[in-house]
CSV table of C-alpha atoms and ligand atoms in Angstrom, one decimal:
chain,number,residue,atom,x,y,z
W,1,UNK,CA,107.7,89.2,121.4
W,2,UNK,CA,105.9,89.4,118.1
W,3,UNK,CA,104.0,92.5,117.0
W,4,UNK,CA,101.3,92.3,114.3
W,5,UNK,CA,99.7,95.4,112.8
W,6,UNK,CA,96.5,95.4,110.8
W,7,UNK,CA,95.7,98.2,108.4
W,8,UNK,CA,93.6,98.8,105.3
W,9,UNK,CA,90.8,100.9,104.0
W,10,UNK,CA,87.8,101.8,106.2
W,11,UNK,CA,85.4,99.0,106.9
W,12,UNK,CA,87.3,96.2,105.1
W,13,UNK,CA,87.7,94.0,108.3
W,14,UNK,CA,90.8,95.3,110.1
W,15,UNK,CA,89.3,94.9,113.5
W,16,UNK,CA,87.9,91.5,112.7
W,17,UNK,CA,91.2,90.2,111.3
W,18,UNK,CA,93.1,91.6,114.3
W,19,UNK,CA,90.7,90.1,116.8
W,20,UNK,CA,90.7,86.8,115.0
W,21,UNK,CA,94.5,86.7,114.9
W,22,UNK,CA,94.7,87.6,118.6
W,23,UNK,CA,92.1,84.9,119.5
W,24,UNK,CA,94.1,82.3,117.6
W,25,UNK,CA,97.3,83.3,119.4
W,26,UNK,CA,95.7,83.0,122.8
W,27,UNK,CA,94.2,79.6,121.9
W,28,UNK,CA,97.8,78.4,121.0
W,29,UNK,CA,98.9,79.3,124.5
W,30,UNK,CA,100.6,82.6,123.6
W,31,UNK,CA,100.2,85.5,126.1
W,32,UNK,CA,98.3,87.9,123.8
W,33,UNK,CA,97.4,91.6,124.0
W,34,UNK,CA,95.2,93.1,121.4
W,35,UNK,CA,95.0,96.9,121.3
W,36,UNK,CA,93.3,99.4,119.2
W,37,UNK,CA,94.5,102.8,118.2
W,38,UNK,CA,90.9,103.6,117.4
W,39,UNK,CA,88.6,105.2,120.0
W,40,UNK,CA,85.5,103.6,118.7
W,41,UNK,CA,84.9,100.5,120.8
W,42,UNK,CA,84.8,98.1,117.8
W,43,UNK,CA,87.4,95.8,119.2
W,44,UNK,CA,85.5,95.3,122.4
W,45,UNK,CA,82.3,94.9,120.4
W,46,UNK,CA,83.9,92.2,118.2
W,47,UNK,CA,85.2,90.3,121.2
W,48,UNK,CA,81.9,90.9,123.0
W,49,UNK,CA,83.5,92.3,126.1
W,50,UNK,CA,83.0,95.7,127.8
W,51,UNK,CA,85.7,98.3,126.8
W,52,UNK,CA,88.4,99.0,129.4
W,53,UNK,CA,91.4,101.2,129.6
W,54,UNK,CA,93.6,98.6,131.3
W,55,UNK,CA,94.2,95.2,129.7
W,56,UNK,CA,91.3,93.0,130.6
W,57,UNK,CA,91.1,89.2,130.0
W,58,UNK,CA,88.6,88.6,127.2
W,59,UNK,CA,89.3,84.9,127.0
W,60,UNK,CA,92.0,82.7,128.6
W,61,UNK,CA,95.3,84.3,127.7
W,62,UNK,CA,93.7,87.0,125.6
W,63,UNK,CA,93.8,90.5,126.9
W,64,UNK,CA,92.1,93.5,125.3
W,65,UNK,CA,93.2,97.1,125.8
W,66,UNK,CA,91.1,99.8,124.5
W,67,UNK,CA,93.2,102.9,125.2
W,68,UNK,CA,91.3,105.4,127.3
W,69,UNK,CA,92.7,108.5,125.6
W,70,UNK,CA,91.4,110.8,128.3
W,71,UNK,CA,92.8,108.9,131.2
W,72,UNK,CA,96.2,108.2,129.6
W,73,UNK,CA,96.5,111.8,128.6
W,74,UNK,CA,96.0,112.9,132.1
W,75,UNK,CA,98.4,110.3,133.4
W,76,UNK,CA,101.3,110.9,131.0
W,77,UNK,CA,100.9,114.2,129.5
W,78,UNK,CA,100.0,116.7,132.1
W,79,UNK,CA,102.8,118.9,131.0
W,80,UNK,CA,101.6,118.7,127.5
W,81,UNK,CA,98.3,120.0,128.5
W,82,UNK,CA,99.9,122.8,130.3
W,83,UNK,CA,101.8,123.6,127.2
W,84,UNK,CA,98.7,123.5,125.0
W,85,UNK,CA,96.8,125.6,127.5
W,86,UNK,CA,99.5,128.3,127.7
W,87,UNK,CA,99.8,128.3,123.9
W,88,UNK,CA,96.1,128.8,123.5
W,89,UNK,CA,96.2,131.5,126.1
W,90,UNK,CA,98.9,133.3,124.2
W,91,UNK,CA,96.6,133.3,121.2
W,92,UNK,CA,94.0,134.9,123.2
W,93,UNK,CA,91.8,131.8,123.2
W,94,UNK,CA,90.0,130.5,126.2
W,95,UNK,CA,91.7,128.0,128.4
W,96,UNK,CA,91.9,124.7,126.7
W,97,UNK,CA,90.6,121.8,128.6
W,98,UNK,CA,92.2,118.3,128.4
W,99,UNK,CA,89.0,117.1,126.7
W,100,UNK,CA,89.7,119.5,123.9
W,101,UNK,CA,93.4,118.4,123.5
W,102,UNK,CA,92.2,114.9,122.6
W,103,UNK,CA,89.9,116.2,120.0
W,104,UNK,CA,92.8,117.6,117.9
W,105,UNK,CA,93.7,115.4,115.0
W,106,UNK,CA,96.1,112.6,115.5
W,107,UNK,CA,96.2,112.9,119.3
W,108,UNK,CA,94.4,109.7,120.0
W,109,UNK,CA,96.5,107.4,117.9
W,110,UNK,CA,99.6,109.0,119.2
W,111,UNK,CA,98.6,108.3,122.7
W,112,UNK,CA,97.5,104.8,121.9
W,113,UNK,CA,100.9,104.0,120.3
W,114,UNK,CA,102.7,105.4,123.3
W,115,UNK,CA,100.6,103.1,125.5
W,116,UNK,CA,101.5,100.3,123.2
W,117,UNK,CA,105.1,100.8,123.8
W,118,UNK,CA,104.6,100.8,127.5
W,119,UNK,CA,102.9,97.5,127.2
W,120,UNK,CA,105.7,96.1,125.0
W,121,UNK,CA,108.2,97.1,127.6
W,122,UNK,CA,106.6,95.2,130.4
W,123,UNK,CA,107.8,92.0,128.8
W,124,UNK,CA,104.5,90.4,129.7
W,125,UNK,CA,103.3,89.6,126.2
W,126,UNK,CA,104.3,87.0,123.6
W,127,UNK,CA,102.2,88.6,120.9
W,128,UNK,CA,100.8,92.1,120.6
W,129,UNK,CA,98.2,92.6,117.9
W,130,UNK,CA,97.4,96.2,116.9
W,131,UNK,CA,94.2,97.2,115.2
W,132,UNK,CA,95.3,100.3,113.4
W,133,UNK,CA,93.3,103.3,112.1
W,134,UNK,CA,92.3,103.2,108.4
W,135,UNK,CA,95.1,103.6,105.8
W,136,UNK,CA,96.0,107.2,105.4
W,137,UNK,CA,95.9,108.1,109.1
W,138,UNK,CA,98.0,105.2,110.2
W,139,UNK,CA,100.6,105.9,107.6
W,140,UNK,CA,100.9,109.6,108.4
W,141,UNK,CA,101.1,108.7,112.0
W,142,UNK,CA,103.7,106.0,111.6
W,143,UNK,CA,105.8,108.3,109.5
W,144,UNK,CA,105.5,111.1,111.9
W,145,UNK,CA,108.4,110.5,114.3
W,146,UNK,CA,111.0,110.0,111.7
W,147,UNK,CA,110.0,113.1,109.8
W,148,UNK,CA,109.9,115.0,113.0
W,149,UNK,CA,113.3,113.8,113.9
W,150,UNK,CA,114.5,115.4,110.8
W,151,UNK,CA,112.9,118.8,111.6
W,152,UNK,CA,113.8,118.5,115.2
W,153,UNK,CA,117.5,117.7,114.9
W,154,UNK,CA,118.4,119.6,111.8
W,155,UNK,CA,116.1,122.3,110.7
W,156,UNK,CA,114.5,124.1,113.5
W,157,UNK,CA,115.7,126.0,116.5
W,158,UNK,CA,114.9,124.3,119.8
W,159,UNK,CA,111.9,126.3,120.7
W,160,UNK,CA,110.0,125.4,117.6
W,161,UNK,CA,110.8,121.8,117.9
W,162,UNK,CA,107.8,121.0,120.0
W,163,UNK,CA,105.5,122.8,117.7
W,164,UNK,CA,106.6,120.7,114.8
W,165,UNK,CA,106.7,117.6,116.9
W,166,UNK,CA,103.2,118.1,118.0
W,167,UNK,CA,102.0,119.1,114.6
W,168,UNK,CA,98.7,117.3,114.8
W,169,UNK,CA,98.1,118.5,118.3
W,170,UNK,CA,99.0,122.1,118.0
W,171,UNK,CA,98.8,122.9,114.4
W,172,UNK,CA,96.3,125.6,115.4
W,173,UNK,CA,98.8,127.3,117.6
W,174,UNK,CA,101.8,127.3,115.3
W,175,UNK,CA,102.4,131.0,115.6
W,176,UNK,CA,103.0,130.9,119.3
W,177,UNK,CA,106.4,131.8,120.7
W,178,UNK,CA,108.8,129.3,122.2
W,179,UNK,CA,107.4,127.2,124.9
W,180,UNK,CA,108.8,127.2,128.5
W,181,UNK,CA,111.7,125.1,129.5
W,182,UNK,CA,109.8,122.5,131.5
W,183,UNK,CA,107.4,122.0,128.7
W,184,UNK,CA,110.2,121.5,126.2
W,185,UNK,CA,111.4,118.6,128.1
W,186,UNK,CA,108.0,117.1,128.0
W,187,UNK,CA,108.0,117.6,124.3
W,188,UNK,CA,111.4,116.0,123.9
W,189,UNK,CA,110.2,113.1,126.0
W,190,UNK,CA,107.2,112.7,123.7
W,191,UNK,CA,109.5,112.9,120.7
W,192,UNK,CA,111.8,110.2,122.0
W,193,UNK,CA,108.8,108.1,122.9
W,194,UNK,CA,107.5,108.4,119.3
W,195,UNK,CA,110.9,107.4,117.9
W,196,UNK,CA,111.0,104.4,120.2
W,197,UNK,CA,107.5,103.4,119.0
W,198,UNK,CA,108.6,103.6,115.4
W,199,UNK,CA,111.7,101.5,116.2
W,200,UNK,CA,109.4,98.9,117.7
W,201,UNK,CA,107.0,98.8,114.8
W,202,UNK,CA,109.7,98.7,112.1
W,203,UNK,CA,111.8,96.2,114.1
W,204,UNK,CA,112.6,92.6,113.2
W,205,UNK,CA,109.7,91.2,115.2
W,206,UNK,CA,107.0,93.5,113.8
W,207,UNK,CA,105.1,93.2,110.5
W,208,UNK,CA,102.0,94.7,108.9
W,209,UNK,CA,99.1,92.7,107.4
W,210,UNK,CA,97.2,94.6,104.8
W,211,UNK,CA,93.5,93.9,104.8
W,212,UNK,CA,91.4,94.4,101.7
W,213,UNK,CA,88.1,93.3,100.1
W,214,UNK,CA,88.3,92.2,96.5
W,215,UNK,CA,86.9,95.4,95.0
W,216,UNK,CA,88.6,97.6,92.5
W,217,UNK,CA,88.6,100.8,94.7
W,218,UNK,CA,89.8,99.0,97.7
W,219,UNK,CA,92.6,97.1,95.9
W,220,UNK,CA,93.8,100.3,94.3
W,221,UNK,CA,94.2,101.9,97.7
W,222,UNK,CA,95.9,98.8,99.1
W,223,UNK,CA,98.5,99.0,96.3
W,224,UNK,CA,99.3,102.5,97.3
W,225,UNK,CA,99.4,101.6,101.0
W,226,UNK,CA,101.9,98.8,100.3
W,227,UNK,CA,104.2,101.2,98.5
W,228,UNK,CA,104.0,103.8,101.3
W,229,UNK,CA,104.4,101.3,104.1
W,230,UNK,CA,107.6,100.0,102.5
W,231,UNK,CA,108.8,103.5,101.9
W,232,UNK,CA,108.5,104.2,105.6
W,233,UNK,CA,110.3,101.0,106.5
W,234,UNK,CA,107.4,98.9,107.6
W,235,UNK,CA,107.5,95.3,106.7
W,236,UNK,CA,104.3,93.9,105.1
W,237,UNK,CA,104.2,90.1,105.4
W,238,UNK,CA,100.7,89.2,104.2
W,239,UNK,CA,97.7,90.5,102.4
W,240,UNK,CA,94.3,89.5,103.7
W,241,UNK,CA,91.4,89.4,101.3
W,242,UNK,CA,88.2,89.5,103.3
W,243,UNK,CA,84.6,89.0,102.5
W,244,UNK,CA,85.2,86.7,99.5
W,245,UNK,CA,81.8,85.4,98.2
W,246,UNK,CA,81.7,81.6,98.1
W,247,UNK,CA,81.3,80.3,94.6
W,248,UNK,CA,78.9,77.6,93.5
W,249,UNK,CA,75.2,77.3,93.8
W,250,UNK,CA,74.9,81.0,93.4
W,251,UNK,CA,71.9,83.0,92.2
W,252,UNK,CA,72.4,85.6,89.4
W,253,UNK,CA,73.2,88.4,91.9
W,254,UNK,CA,75.9,86.4,93.8
W,255,UNK,CA,77.3,84.9,90.6
W,256,UNK,CA,78.0,88.4,89.3
W,257,UNK,CA,79.8,89.2,92.6
W,258,UNK,CA,81.8,86.0,92.4
W,259,UNK,CA,82.8,86.8,88.9
W,260,UNK,CA,83.9,90.4,89.7
W,261,UNK,CA,85.7,89.3,92.9
W,262,UNK,CA,87.5,86.6,91.0
W,263,UNK,CA,88.9,89.2,88.6
W,264,UNK,CA,89.9,91.4,91.5
W,265,UNK,CA,91.6,88.5,93.3
W,266,UNK,CA,93.6,87.7,90.2
W,267,UNK,CA,94.8,91.3,90.2
W,268,UNK,CA,95.6,91.1,93.9
W,269,UNK,CA,97.7,88.0,93.3
W,270,UNK,CA,99.5,89.6,90.4
W,271,UNK,CA,100.1,92.8,92.3
W,272,UNK,CA,101.1,91.6,95.7
W,273,UNK,CA,103.1,88.5,94.8
W,274,UNK,CA,105.3,87.2,96.4
W,275,UNK,CA,103.3,88.1,99.6
W,276,UNK,CA,100.9,85.4,100.7
W,277,UNK,CA,97.3,86.3,99.9
W,278,UNK,CA,95.1,84.9,102.7
W,279,UNK,CA,91.4,84.8,102.2
W,280,UNK,CA,88.3,84.9,104.5
W,281,UNK,CA,84.9,84.0,103.1
W,282,UNK,CA,82.0,86.4,103.4
W,283,UNK,CA,80.3,84.8,106.4
W,284,UNK,CA,76.5,84.5,106.7
W,285,UNK,CA,76.7,86.5,110.0
W,286,UNK,CA,79.0,89.1,111.7
W,287,UNK,CA,81.8,87.2,113.4
W,288,UNK,CA,81.3,88.5,117.0
W,289,UNK,CA,82.7,86.7,120.1
W,290,UNK,CA,85.8,84.6,120.5
W,291,UNK,CA,84.3,81.4,119.0
W,292,UNK,CA,83.3,83.1,115.8
W,293,UNK,CA,86.6,84.9,115.7
W,294,UNK,CA,88.6,81.8,116.2
W,295,UNK,CA,86.8,80.3,113.2
W,296,UNK,CA,87.7,83.3,111.1
W,297,UNK,CA,91.3,82.9,112.3
W,298,UNK,CA,91.4,79.2,111.2
W,299,UNK,CA,89.9,80.1,107.8
W,300,UNK,CA,92.3,83.0,107.5
W,301,UNK,CA,95.6,81.2,108.2
W,302,UNK,CA,95.0,77.6,107.4
W,303,UNK,CA,98.4,75.9,107.5
W,304,UNK,CA,100.2,79.3,107.5
W,305,UNK,CA,101.9,80.1,110.9
W,306,UNK,CA,100.6,83.6,111.8
W,307,UNK,CA,103.1,84.1,114.5
W,308,UNK,CA,106.3,83.0,112.9
W,309,UNK,CA,109.1,85.7,112.7
W,310,UNK,CA,108.8,87.8,109.6
W,311,UNK,CA,111.1,86.5,106.8
W,312,UNK,CA,112.7,88.3,103.9
W,313,UNK,CA,114.7,91.5,103.7
W,314,UNK,CA,113.7,94.6,105.5
W,315,UNK,CA,112.5,97.3,103.1
W,316,UNK,CA,115.7,99.3,103.3
W,317,UNK,CA,119.3,98.0,103.1
W,318,UNK,CA,122.4,100.1,103.4
W,319,UNK,CA,125.9,98.8,102.4
W,320,UNK,CA,129.3,100.5,102.0
W,321,UNK,CA,128.4,102.4,98.9
W,322,UNK,CA,124.7,101.7,98.2
W,323,UNK,CA,121.3,102.2,99.6
W,324,UNK,CA,118.4,100.1,98.4
W,325,UNK,CA,114.8,100.7,99.2
W,326,UNK,CA,112.0,98.4,98.3
W,327,UNK,CA,109.2,100.4,96.7
W,328,UNK,CA,106.8,97.7,95.6
W,329,UNK,CA,104.2,98.8,92.9
W,330,UNK,CA,105.7,102.2,92.7
W,331,UNK,CA,105.5,103.9,89.4
W,332,UNK,CA,108.7,105.4,88.0
W,333,UNK,CA,106.9,108.7,87.2
W,334,UNK,CA,105.8,108.9,90.8
W,335,UNK,CA,109.1,108.4,92.5
W,336,UNK,CA,111.5,111.2,93.1
W,337,UNK,CA,114.8,111.5,94.9
W,338,UNK,CA,116.5,114.6,96.3
W,339,UNK,CA,119.7,115.0,98.3
W,340,UNK,CA,119.8,117.6,101.1
W,341,UNK,CA,123.0,117.6,103.1
W,342,UNK,CA,123.1,114.4,105.1
W,343,UNK,CA,119.7,113.4,104.0
W,344,UNK,CA,118.1,111.6,101.1
W,345,UNK,CA,114.5,112.6,100.5
W,346,UNK,CA,112.5,109.9,98.7
W,347,UNK,CA,109.0,110.7,97.4
W,348,UNK,CA,106.6,108.1,96.2
W,349,UNK,CA,103.3,109.5,95.0
W,350,UNK,CA,102.0,111.6,97.8
W,351,UNK,CA,104.3,110.2,100.5
W,352,UNK,CA,107.7,111.4,101.4
W,353,UNK,CA,110.4,110.0,103.6
W,354,UNK,CA,113.5,111.7,104.8
W,355,UNK,CA,116.3,109.2,105.3
W,356,UNK,CA,119.2,110.3,107.5
W,357,UNK,CA,122.3,108.8,105.8
W,358,UNK,CA,124.8,107.0,107.9
W,359,UNK,CA,128.1,108.8,108.4
W,360,UNK,CA,129.9,106.6,105.8
W,361,UNK,CA,127.5,107.7,103.1
W,362,UNK,CA,126.7,111.2,104.3
W,363,UNK,CA,129.9,112.8,103.0
W,364,UNK,CA,129.7,111.2,99.5
W,365,UNK,CA,128.0,112.3,96.3
W,366,UNK,CA,125.2,110.2,94.8
W,367,UNK,CA,126.6,108.5,91.7
W,368,UNK,CA,123.4,107.0,90.4
W,369,UNK,CA,119.8,106.2,91.2
W,370,UNK,CA,117.4,103.9,89.5
W,371,UNK,CA,114.1,102.2,90.1
W,372,UNK,CA,114.2,98.6,88.9
W,373,UNK,CA,111.9,95.7,89.8
W,374,UNK,CA,110.4,97.8,92.5
W,375,UNK,CA,113.8,98.5,94.1
W,376,UNK,CA,115.2,102.0,94.3
W,377,UNK,CA,118.9,101.6,94.2
W,378,UNK,CA,121.1,104.6,95.0
W,379,UNK,CA,124.8,104.3,94.6
W,380,UNK,CA,127.4,106.7,96.1
W,381,UNK,CA,130.8,107.7,94.7
W,382,UNK,CA,133.8,106.2,96.4
T,401,ATP,N1,84.3,87.9,106.5
T,401,ATP,C1,83.2,88.6,107.0
T,401,ATP,N2,82.0,88.1,106.9
T,401,ATP,C2,80.9,88.8,107.4
T,401,ATP,N3,81.0,89.9,108.1
T,401,ATP,C3,82.2,90.4,108.3
T,401,ATP,C4,83.4,89.8,107.8
T,401,ATP,N4,84.5,90.5,108.1
T,401,ATP,C5,84.0,91.6,108.8
T,401,ATP,N5,82.7,91.5,108.9
T,401,ATP,C6,81.8,92.5,109.6
T,401,ATP,O1,81.9,93.7,108.9
T,401,ATP,C7,81.9,94.8,109.7
T,401,ATP,C8,83.1,95.7,109.6
T,401,ATP,O2,84.3,94.9,109.9
T,401,ATP,P1,85.4,95.5,110.8
T,401,ATP,O3,84.8,96.3,112.0
T,401,ATP,O4,86.4,94.4,111.2
T,401,ATP,O5,86.1,96.5,109.8
T,401,ATP,P2,87.2,97.6,110.0
T,401,ATP,O6,88.1,97.6,108.8
T,401,ATP,O7,87.8,97.4,111.3
T,401,ATP,O8,86.3,98.9,110.0
T,401,ATP,P3,86.8,100.4,110.5
T,401,ATP,O9,87.5,101.0,109.3
T,401,ATP,O10,85.5,101.1,110.7
T,401,ATP,O11,87.6,100.2,111.7
T,401,ATP,C9,81.7,94.3,111.1
T,401,ATP,O12,80.4,94.3,111.4
T,401,ATP,C10,82.2,92.8,111.0
T,401,ATP,O13,81.6,92.0,111.9
T,402,MG,MG1,88.0,98.8,113.0
């Protein structure tokens, strides 16, 4: 099973690229599920089908699942709600309703990712395409389980685990005393679930496609996104430049855009090489419906096989005395390394990853660390 994630700045065409890729997969006879971690019904709108909480067939072999946060929360996380309720109660707040739980930041995406894992486990799909939330949220979310694992297993007493684990959900109630036993187990289940999601999304069959439009502000953000995705162990296998103005026969206004975009595209090629840069023209109409999306898919991939297994090294490699982490486009002055017991804490700009060292390296002292050609290389004393 192949998992393809689409992310990028708001409005650049993530949903369109995800839906186009999924449409292409289904047309090639692959059993395809396309899911959104976003509660807006854009994916259903793009495919021109009514939204549904269960996978519905939008075209032959193409299933769409728009996670119904409310329903899946009720189905899976009753205990969690109990916990949130009692926590709120302790704070002297009114009973929290399940509707309110889902309003807390991050809850929706978390639930969508847990549902995604359930779908992956059914073995029913050849391809799962995920339309992710815009850049920052997706990143924070994807980094969450690992960071939590660190807090959970090493820093915090058991009762506070859950509060940390559910940071986005219960940040408001962080002062509350330890939750009840039954709730803790629900929290631990959630935590394990999140770790499994991360494993799935950083695994050998998963990759991220970074969507951008050739505009300076968007490209700058995409560069940071590539660094942080790699920092967190996600494999990026292509950059998609969307809404590229066609050159030729242009009036003054479009000619200026073509010129500006050409400069940006050159920068994109220089920045993101050796990743393939796939382009989609600015179409004369919104690509809505499977036929229009299939055309976008064809323009997007051309001869490129969108469903081939990702090639190249994973972002992090660990050998007997060395750890290497690919940090593409990271600036030396932005990268920082700290050692804390069994962990290595790597900071790149405003993102931080806590890496639990394998037993063989955990007992050894760091001998050297250097950032060279986008690779952070940390060596350990023998
Ligand atoms: N190449 C294109 N040509 C013309 N219109 C496009 C193109 N790509 C996307 N659009 C249109 O632009 C709008 C935004 O695209 P889309 O919804 O895919 O962006 P998004 O990145 O998912 O946005 P959000 O961050 O809000 O989720 C949609 O109306 C879509 O149909
Ligand atoms: Mg979208």
